[in-house]
Coordinates of C-alpha atoms in Angstrom, one line a residue:
X1 CA -11.6 25.2 -44.5
X2 CA -11.9 22.1 -46.4
X3 CA -11.3 18.5 -44.1
X4 CA -8.2 18.1 -46.6
X5 CA -6.6 21.4 -45.4
X6 CA -7.4 21.0 -42.0
X7 CA -5.7 17.7 -41.7
X8 CA -2.5 19.1 -43.5
X9 CA -2.6 22.0 -40.4
X10 CA -2.6 19.5 -37.7
X11 CA 0.3 17.2 -39.6
X12 CA 2.4 20.3 -39.3
X13 CA 2.0 20.5 -35.5
X14 CA 5.2 19.6 -33.9
X15 CA 4.3 18.7 -30.7
X16 CA 4.1 15.0 -30.7
X17 CA 0.8 14.7 -28.1
X18 CA -0.9 17.9 -29.1
X19 CA -0.6 16.5 -32.7
X20 CA -2.2 13.2 -31.9
X21 CA -5.2 14.4 -29.7
X22 CA -6.0 16.8 -33.1
X23 CA -5.8 13.8 -35.2
X24 CA -7.9 11.3 -32.8
X25 CA -10.4 14.8 -32.6
X26 CA -10.0 14.9 -36.5
X27 CA -11.1 11.2 -36.9
X28 CA -14.0 11.3 -34.7
X29 CA -15.2 14.4 -36.5
X30 CA -15.2 12.6 -39.7
X31 CA -17.0 9.2 -37.8
X32 CA -19.6 12.1 -36.9
X33 CA -20.4 13.7 -40.4
X34 CA -23.5 11.7 -42.4
X35 CA -24.0 12.7 -45.8
X36 CA -27.4 12.2 -47.9
X37 CA -28.3 12.0 -51.7
X38 CA -31.8 12.8 -52.1
X39 CA -31.4 11.5 -55.3
X40 CA -29.1 9.1 -55.2
X41 CA -29.0 7.0 -58.7
X42 CA -26.1 4.1 -58.5
X43 CA -24.6 5.8 -55.7
X44 CA -21.5 7.7 -57.3
X45 CA -21.8 11.1 -55.0
X46 CA -22.2 8.5 -51.9
X47 CA -19.6 6.1 -53.0
X48 CA -17.0 9.2 -54.3
X49 CA -17.3 10.8 -50.6
X50 CA -16.7 7.1 -49.2
X51 CA -14.0 7.3 -50.8
X52 CA -12.5 10.7 -50.3
X53 CA -13.2 10.4 -46.5
X54 CA -11.5 7.1 -46.0
X55 CA -8.6 8.3 -47.8
X56 CA -8.4 11.7 -44.7
X57 CA -9.0 8.7 -42.4
X58 CA -6.2 6.5 -43.6
X59 CA -3.7 9.6 -43.7
X60 CA -5.1 10.7 -39.9
X61 CA -4.7 6.6 -38.6
X62 CA -0.6 6.4 -40.5
X63 CA 0.2 10.0 -39.0
X64 CA -0.7 8.5 -35.3
X65 CA 0.5 5.4 -35.4
X66 CA 3.9 6.9 -37.3
X67 CA 5.6 3.9 -37.3
X68 CA 4.7 1.7 -34.5
X69 CA 3.6 -2.1 -35.0
X70 CA 0.4 -3.4 -34.2
X71 CA 1.0 -6.6 -32.3
X72 CA -2.0 -9.1 -31.7
X73 CA -4.8 -9.7 -34.2
X74 CA -5.5 -7.4 -35.9
X75 CA -9.6 -7.6 -36.3
X76 CA -9.2 -7.0 -32.3
X77 CA -7.5 -3.6 -33.1
X78 CA -9.2 -1.8 -35.7
X79 CA -8.7 1.9 -35.3
X80 CA -11.2 3.1 -38.5
X81 CA -14.1 5.1 -37.6
X82 CA -16.1 6.1 -40.5
X83 CA -18.2 3.5 -42.1
X84 CA -20.7 3.0 -45.3
X85 CA -23.6 3.3 -42.0
X86 CA -22.8 7.4 -41.9
X87 CA -24.0 7.8 -45.9
X88 CA -27.4 7.1 -47.0
X89 CA -29.7 7.9 -50.7
X90 CA -32.7 8.3 -51.7
X91 CA -33.2 6.7 -55.0
X92 CA -37.1 5.6 -56.5
X93 CA -35.6 3.1 -59.1
X94 CA -34.9 -0.7 -57.2
X95 CA -32.2 -1.6 -59.4
X96 CA -30.1 1.7 -58.9
X97 CA -30.4 1.4 -55.3
X98 CA -28.6 -1.9 -55.2
X99 CA -26.0 -1.0 -57.8
X100 CA -25.6 2.1 -55.0
X101 CA -25.9 -0.2 -52.1
X102 CA -22.9 -2.8 -54.0
X103 CA -21.3 -0.3 -54.8
X104 CA -20.7 1.2 -51.5
X105 CA -20.2 -2.1 -50.2
X106 CA -17.5 -2.8 -53.0
X107 CA -15.6 0.3 -51.7
X108 CA -15.8 -0.6 -48.0
X109 CA -13.6 -3.8 -48.8
X110 CA -11.5 -2.1 -51.1
X111 CA -10.5 0.2 -48.5
X112 CA -10.1 -1.8 -45.6
X113 CA -7.6 -3.4 -48.0
X114 CA -5.9 0.0 -48.2
X115 CA -5.7 0.5 -44.5
X116 CA -4.4 -2.9 -43.9
X117 CA -1.7 -2.6 -46.6
X118 CA -1.2 0.4 -44.8
X119 CA -0.9 -1.0 -41.7
X120 CA 1.1 -3.2 -43.0
X121 CA 3.7 -1.8 -44.5

């Protein structure tokens, strides 16, 4: 089954405690996945995969937190577990490697902003 289908099944669980436990397990599962692109070029596969995983994680976090308000410094509370450190690529062209790294950093920055916006709304 796909990760999206798995998250949809968890979302359908009616018992809040069970759903939250499954969401936490799902988030840990996402954080433990590792990706390798043996011919990454400019990193499109890695970047798109990172964005997809983070969007799934954002949805899981939103489902877990519900209408809860997060108090305190947001730097103290970071519910995000997926990181660009889970993504690896092999490429012989130095320029393409630089582009791939930059693309992942930009994607990470975009997703942090998306998470922040989601948590504050």
